[in-house]
mmCIF file of C-alpha atoms in Angstrom:
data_model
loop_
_atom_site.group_PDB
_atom_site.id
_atom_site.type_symbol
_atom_site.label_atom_id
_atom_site.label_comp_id
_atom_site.label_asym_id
_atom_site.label_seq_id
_atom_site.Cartn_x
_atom_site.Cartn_y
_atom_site.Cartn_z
ATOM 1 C CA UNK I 1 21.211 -33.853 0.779
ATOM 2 C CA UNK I 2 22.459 -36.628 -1.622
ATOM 3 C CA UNK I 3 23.861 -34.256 -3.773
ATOM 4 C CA UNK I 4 26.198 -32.477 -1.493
ATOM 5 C CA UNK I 5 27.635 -35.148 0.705
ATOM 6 C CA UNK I 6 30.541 -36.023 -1.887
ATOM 7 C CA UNK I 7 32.149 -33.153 -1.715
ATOM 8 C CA UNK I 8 31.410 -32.290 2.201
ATOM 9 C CA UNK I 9 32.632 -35.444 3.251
ATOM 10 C CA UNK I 10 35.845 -35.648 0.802
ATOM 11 C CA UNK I 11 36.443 -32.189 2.845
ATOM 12 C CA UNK I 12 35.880 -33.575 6.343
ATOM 13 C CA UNK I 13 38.322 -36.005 6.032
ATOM 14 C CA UNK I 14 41.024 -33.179 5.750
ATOM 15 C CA UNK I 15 39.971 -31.146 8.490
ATOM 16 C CA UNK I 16 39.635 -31.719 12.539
ATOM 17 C CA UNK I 17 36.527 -29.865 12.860
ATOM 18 C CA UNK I 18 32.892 -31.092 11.774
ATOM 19 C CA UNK I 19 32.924 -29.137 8.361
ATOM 20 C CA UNK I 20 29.435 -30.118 6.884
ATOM 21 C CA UNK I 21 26.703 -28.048 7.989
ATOM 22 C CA UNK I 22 22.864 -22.431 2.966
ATOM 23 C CA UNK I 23 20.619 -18.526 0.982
ATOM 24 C CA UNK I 24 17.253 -17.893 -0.331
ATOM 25 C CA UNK I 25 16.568 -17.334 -3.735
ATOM 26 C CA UNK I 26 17.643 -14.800 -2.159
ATOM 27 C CA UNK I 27 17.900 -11.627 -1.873
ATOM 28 C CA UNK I 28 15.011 -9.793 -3.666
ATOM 29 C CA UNK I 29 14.193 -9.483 -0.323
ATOM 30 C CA UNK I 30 17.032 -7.550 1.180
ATOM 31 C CA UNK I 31 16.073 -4.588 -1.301
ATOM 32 C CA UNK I 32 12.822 -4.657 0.927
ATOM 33 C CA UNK I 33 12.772 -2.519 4.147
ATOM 34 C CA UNK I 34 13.539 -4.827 7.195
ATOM 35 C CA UNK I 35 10.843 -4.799 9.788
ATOM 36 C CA UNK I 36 13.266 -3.767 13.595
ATOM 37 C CA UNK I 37 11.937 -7.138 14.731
ATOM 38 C CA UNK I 38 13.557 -8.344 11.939
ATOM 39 C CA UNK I 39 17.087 -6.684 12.342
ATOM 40 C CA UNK I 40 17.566 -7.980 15.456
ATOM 41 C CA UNK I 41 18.684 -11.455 15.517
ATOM 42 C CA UNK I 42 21.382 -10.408 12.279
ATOM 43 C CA UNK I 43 22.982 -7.366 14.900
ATOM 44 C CA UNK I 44 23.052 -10.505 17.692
ATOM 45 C CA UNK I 45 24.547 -12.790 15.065
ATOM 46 C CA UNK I 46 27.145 -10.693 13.835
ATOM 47 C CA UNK I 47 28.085 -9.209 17.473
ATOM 48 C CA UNK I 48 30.616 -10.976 18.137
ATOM 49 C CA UNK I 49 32.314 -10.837 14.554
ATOM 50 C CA UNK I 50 36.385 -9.669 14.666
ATOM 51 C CA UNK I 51 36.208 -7.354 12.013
ATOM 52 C CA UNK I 52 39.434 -5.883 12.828
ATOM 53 C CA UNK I 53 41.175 -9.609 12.821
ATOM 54 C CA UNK I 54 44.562 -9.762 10.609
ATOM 55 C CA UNK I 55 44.018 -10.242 6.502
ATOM 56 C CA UNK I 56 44.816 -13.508 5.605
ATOM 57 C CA UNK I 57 48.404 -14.309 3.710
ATOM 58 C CA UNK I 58 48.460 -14.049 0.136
ATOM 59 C CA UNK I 59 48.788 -17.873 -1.536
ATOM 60 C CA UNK I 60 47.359 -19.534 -4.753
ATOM 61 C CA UNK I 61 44.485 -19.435 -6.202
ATOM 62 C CA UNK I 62 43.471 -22.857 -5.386
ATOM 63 C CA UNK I 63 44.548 -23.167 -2.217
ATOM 64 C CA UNK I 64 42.236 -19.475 -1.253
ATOM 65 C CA UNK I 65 39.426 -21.310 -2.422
ATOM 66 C CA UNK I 66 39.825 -24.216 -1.139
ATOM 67 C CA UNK I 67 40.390 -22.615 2.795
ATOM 68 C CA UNK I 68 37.432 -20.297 1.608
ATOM 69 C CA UNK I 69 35.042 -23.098 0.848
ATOM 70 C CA UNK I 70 35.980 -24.796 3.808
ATOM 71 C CA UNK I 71 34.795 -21.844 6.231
ATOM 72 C CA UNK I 72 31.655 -20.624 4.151
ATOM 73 C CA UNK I 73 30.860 -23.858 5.275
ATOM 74 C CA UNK I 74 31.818 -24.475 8.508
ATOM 75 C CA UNK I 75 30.334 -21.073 9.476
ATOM 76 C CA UNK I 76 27.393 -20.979 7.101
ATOM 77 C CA UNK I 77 27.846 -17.384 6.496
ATOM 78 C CA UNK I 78 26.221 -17.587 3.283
ATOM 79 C CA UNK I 79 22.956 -17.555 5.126
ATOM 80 C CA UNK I 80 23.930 -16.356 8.519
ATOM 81 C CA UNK I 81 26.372 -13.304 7.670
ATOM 82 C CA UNK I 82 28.691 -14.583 10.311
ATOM 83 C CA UNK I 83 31.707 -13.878 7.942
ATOM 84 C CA UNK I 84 35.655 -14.189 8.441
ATOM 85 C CA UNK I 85 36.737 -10.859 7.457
ATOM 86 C CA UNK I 86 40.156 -12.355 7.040
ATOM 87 C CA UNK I 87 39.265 -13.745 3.770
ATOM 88 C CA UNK I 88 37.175 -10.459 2.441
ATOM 89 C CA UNK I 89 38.446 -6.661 1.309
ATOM 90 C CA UNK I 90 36.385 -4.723 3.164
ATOM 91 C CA UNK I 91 35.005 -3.080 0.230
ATOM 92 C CA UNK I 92 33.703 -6.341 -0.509
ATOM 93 C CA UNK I 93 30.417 -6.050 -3.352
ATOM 94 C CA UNK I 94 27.659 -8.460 -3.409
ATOM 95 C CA UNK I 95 25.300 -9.095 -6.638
ATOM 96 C CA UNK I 96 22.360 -11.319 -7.155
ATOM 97 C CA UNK I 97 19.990 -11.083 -9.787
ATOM 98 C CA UNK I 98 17.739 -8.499 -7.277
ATOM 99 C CA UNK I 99 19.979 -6.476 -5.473
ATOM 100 C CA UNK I 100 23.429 -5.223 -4.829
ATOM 101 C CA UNK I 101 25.017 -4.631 -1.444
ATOM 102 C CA UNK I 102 28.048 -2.706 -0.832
ATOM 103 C CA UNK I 103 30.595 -3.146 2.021
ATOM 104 C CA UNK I 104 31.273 -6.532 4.045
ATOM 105 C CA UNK I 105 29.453 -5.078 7.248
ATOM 106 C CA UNK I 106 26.323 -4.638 5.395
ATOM 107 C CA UNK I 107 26.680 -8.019 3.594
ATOM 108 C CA UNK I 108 26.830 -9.736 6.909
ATOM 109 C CA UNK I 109 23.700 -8.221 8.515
ATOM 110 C CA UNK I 110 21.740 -8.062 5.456
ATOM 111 C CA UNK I 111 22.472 -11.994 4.992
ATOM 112 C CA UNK I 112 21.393 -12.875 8.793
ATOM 113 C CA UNK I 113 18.304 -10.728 9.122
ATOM 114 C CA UNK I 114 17.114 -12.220 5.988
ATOM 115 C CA UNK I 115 18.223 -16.154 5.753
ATOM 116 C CA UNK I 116 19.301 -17.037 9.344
ATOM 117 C CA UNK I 117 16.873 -20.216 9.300
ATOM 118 C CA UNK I 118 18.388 -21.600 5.956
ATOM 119 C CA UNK I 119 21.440 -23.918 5.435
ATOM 120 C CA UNK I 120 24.151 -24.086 2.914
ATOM 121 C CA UNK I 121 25.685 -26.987 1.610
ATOM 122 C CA UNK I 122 28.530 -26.776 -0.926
ATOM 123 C CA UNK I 123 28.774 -29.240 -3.758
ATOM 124 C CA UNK I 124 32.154 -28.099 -5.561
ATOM 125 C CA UNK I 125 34.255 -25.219 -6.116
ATOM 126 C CA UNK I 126 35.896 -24.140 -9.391
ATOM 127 C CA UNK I 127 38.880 -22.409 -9.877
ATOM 128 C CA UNK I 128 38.345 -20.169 -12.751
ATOM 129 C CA UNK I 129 42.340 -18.224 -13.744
ATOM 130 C CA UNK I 130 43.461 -15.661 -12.969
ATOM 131 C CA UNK I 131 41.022 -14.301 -9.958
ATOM 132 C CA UNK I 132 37.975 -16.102 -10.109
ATOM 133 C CA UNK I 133 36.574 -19.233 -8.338
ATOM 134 C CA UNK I 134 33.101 -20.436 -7.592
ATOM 135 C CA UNK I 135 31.171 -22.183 -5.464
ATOM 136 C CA UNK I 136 27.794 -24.542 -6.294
ATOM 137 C CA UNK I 137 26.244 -24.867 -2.920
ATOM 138 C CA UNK I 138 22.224 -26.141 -2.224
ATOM 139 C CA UNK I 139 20.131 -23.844 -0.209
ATOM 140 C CA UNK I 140 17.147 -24.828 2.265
ATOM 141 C CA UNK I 141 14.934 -23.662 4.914
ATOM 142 C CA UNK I 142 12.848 -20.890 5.569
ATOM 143 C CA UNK I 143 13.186 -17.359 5.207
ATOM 144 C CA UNK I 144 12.431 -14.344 7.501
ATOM 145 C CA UNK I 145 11.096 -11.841 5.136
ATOM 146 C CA UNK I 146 8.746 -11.504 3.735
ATOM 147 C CA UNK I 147 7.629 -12.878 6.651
ATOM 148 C CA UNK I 148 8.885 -15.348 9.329
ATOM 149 C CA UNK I 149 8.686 -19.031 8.852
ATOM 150 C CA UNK I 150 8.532 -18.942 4.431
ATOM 151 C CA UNK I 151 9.451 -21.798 3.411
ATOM 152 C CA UNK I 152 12.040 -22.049 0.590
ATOM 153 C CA UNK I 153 12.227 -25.165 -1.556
ATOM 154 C CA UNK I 154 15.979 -26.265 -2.467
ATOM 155 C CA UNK I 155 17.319 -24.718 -5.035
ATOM 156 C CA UNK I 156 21.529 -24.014 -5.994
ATOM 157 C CA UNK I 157 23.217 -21.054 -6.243
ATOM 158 C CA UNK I 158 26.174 -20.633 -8.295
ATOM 159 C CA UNK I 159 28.559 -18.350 -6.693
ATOM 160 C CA UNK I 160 31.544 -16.586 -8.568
ATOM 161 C CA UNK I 161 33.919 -14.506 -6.315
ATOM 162 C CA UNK I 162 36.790 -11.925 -7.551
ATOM 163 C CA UNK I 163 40.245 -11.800 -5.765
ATOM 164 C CA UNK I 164 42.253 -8.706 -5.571
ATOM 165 C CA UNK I 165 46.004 -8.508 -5.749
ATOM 166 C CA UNK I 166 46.451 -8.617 -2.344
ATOM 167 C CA UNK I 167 44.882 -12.044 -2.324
ATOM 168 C CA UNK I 168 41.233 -10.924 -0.740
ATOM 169 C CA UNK I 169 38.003 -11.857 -2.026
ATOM 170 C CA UNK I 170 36.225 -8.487 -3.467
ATOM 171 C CA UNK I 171 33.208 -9.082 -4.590
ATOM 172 C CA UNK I 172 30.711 -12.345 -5.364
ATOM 173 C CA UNK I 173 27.813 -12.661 -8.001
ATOM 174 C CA UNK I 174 25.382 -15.340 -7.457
ATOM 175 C CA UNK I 175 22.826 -16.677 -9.590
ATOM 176 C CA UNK I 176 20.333 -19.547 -9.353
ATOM 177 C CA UNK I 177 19.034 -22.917 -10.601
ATOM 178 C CA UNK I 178 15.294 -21.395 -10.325
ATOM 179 C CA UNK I 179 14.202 -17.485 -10.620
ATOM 180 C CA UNK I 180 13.487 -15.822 -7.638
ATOM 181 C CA UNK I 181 9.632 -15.210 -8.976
ATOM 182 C CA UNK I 182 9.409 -18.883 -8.649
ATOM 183 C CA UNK I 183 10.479 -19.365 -5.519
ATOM 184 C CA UNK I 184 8.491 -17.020 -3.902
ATOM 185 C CA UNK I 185 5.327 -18.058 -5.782
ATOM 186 C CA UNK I 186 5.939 -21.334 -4.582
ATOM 187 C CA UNK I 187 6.537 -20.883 -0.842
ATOM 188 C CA UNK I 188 3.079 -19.074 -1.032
ATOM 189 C CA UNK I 189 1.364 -21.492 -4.047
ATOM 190 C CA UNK I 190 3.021 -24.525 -4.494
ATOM 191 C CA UNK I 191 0.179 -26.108 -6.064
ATOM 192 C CA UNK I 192 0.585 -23.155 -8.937
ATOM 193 C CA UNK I 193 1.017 -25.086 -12.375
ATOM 194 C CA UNK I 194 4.668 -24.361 -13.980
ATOM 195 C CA UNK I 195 6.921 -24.175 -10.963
ATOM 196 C CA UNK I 196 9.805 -25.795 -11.009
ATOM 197 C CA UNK I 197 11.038 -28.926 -8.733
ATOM 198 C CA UNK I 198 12.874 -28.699 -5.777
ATOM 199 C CA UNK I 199 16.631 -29.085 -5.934
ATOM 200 C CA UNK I 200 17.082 -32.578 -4.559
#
C-alpha cells in the first residue's frame, strides 16, 4: 500500500497505539436486500458498540479531524461499522453515489454486513472552512454481497464530512476514483476490455 504509508506512518509516530490498519465501491449494494446470513456478523460486530458513550468536546476544526482520522483508522469503521459514536450526531446521514442511509445505527450495520472483509487505509485529510474536512483513504478486499468472497480491486474514496455546531460530525458524502459499474463488472469480468486499473 505504497501510497498510504506516508501519511499512516507520519500518524503512528504521534500515537501509542498501532494506528495503521478500508469500503467497496461501495454501497450500491446496501440498497440491495441483505440475505439473514448476511446480517449476522454486522449485529455481532457492532454488539458491543457504546452508543450511549459521552459526545466528544467541542475543539477546532483541525484538530476534530485530525482525532477523527486517527480512529476511522484505528477501528476501520469505514468498512466494519464499528463506529465511535462520540465523534457522530446521531442523526448522522450517509451518501454515496448509490444510496443514502439515515441514522448512525443503521450506518454501522449496513457498513459491516456489507464490507467487513475490506480494509481502509487513509492517505490525507483536508480541512475544508468552516465545517467540512475530508478524508482520501484506499479500499481493498472482498465484499459480502452480492455474494461472499467478491473480490474488489483498490480503488479511493474521497470522503467529505459536515460538522454541526456542537462540534459532531453529521453527515459524510463519498465518491470514488472508479464507478461502481466498474467495479462490479470487474470482480465478475476482469478480463472485460475498458475497465479501469486498480488503485495501487
Amino acid at each position: 500500500r505504497p501510497a498510504a504509508e506516508p501519511y499512516c506512518n507520519a500518524l503512528c509516530t504521534r500515537s501509542s497505539s498501532a494506528w495503521c490498519a478500508a469500503k467497496l465501491g461501495r454501497r450500491a449494494t446496501l440498497a440491495m436486500p441483505l440475505l439473514p446470513i448476511l446480517q449476522q456478523p454486522s449485529l455481532a460486530e457492532v454488539s458491543d458498540i457504546q452508543w450511549n458513550e459521552p459526545k466528544r468536546k467541542k475543539t477546532s476544526l483541525a484538530n476534530l479531524a485530525d482525532d477523527f482520522t486517527r480512529a476511522f483508522q484505528q477501528t476501520q469503521w469505514g468498512v466494519n461499522g464499528r463506529v465511535q459514536p462520540r465523534f457522530f450526531d446521531d442523526k448522522f446521514v450517509f451518501r454515496d453515489p448509490d444510496v443514502t442511509t439515515n441514522g448512525l445505527q443503521e450506518y454501522s450495520k449496513g457498513t459491516g454486513a456489507v464490507l467487513s472483509n475490506c480494509k481502509a487505509d487513509a492517505i490525507d485529510v483536508t480541512v475544508k472552512e468552516p465545517k467540512q474536512f475530508a478524508i482520501r483513504w484506499r479500499i481493498a478486499g472482498t465484499a459480502n454481497v452480492p455474494f461472499p468472497g467478491l473480490k474488489i480491486k483498490p480503488y479511493i474514496v474521497t470522503s467529505t464530512f459536515t460538522v454541526n455546531d456542537d462540534g459532531l460530525v453529521d453527515s459524510e458524502t463519498d465518491s470514488f476514483s472508479i464507478p461502481t459499474w466498474d467495479l462490479l463488472l470487474s470482480a465478475i469480468a476482469p478480463w472485460w476490455p475498458g475497465l479501469a486499473e486498480p488503485t495501487p
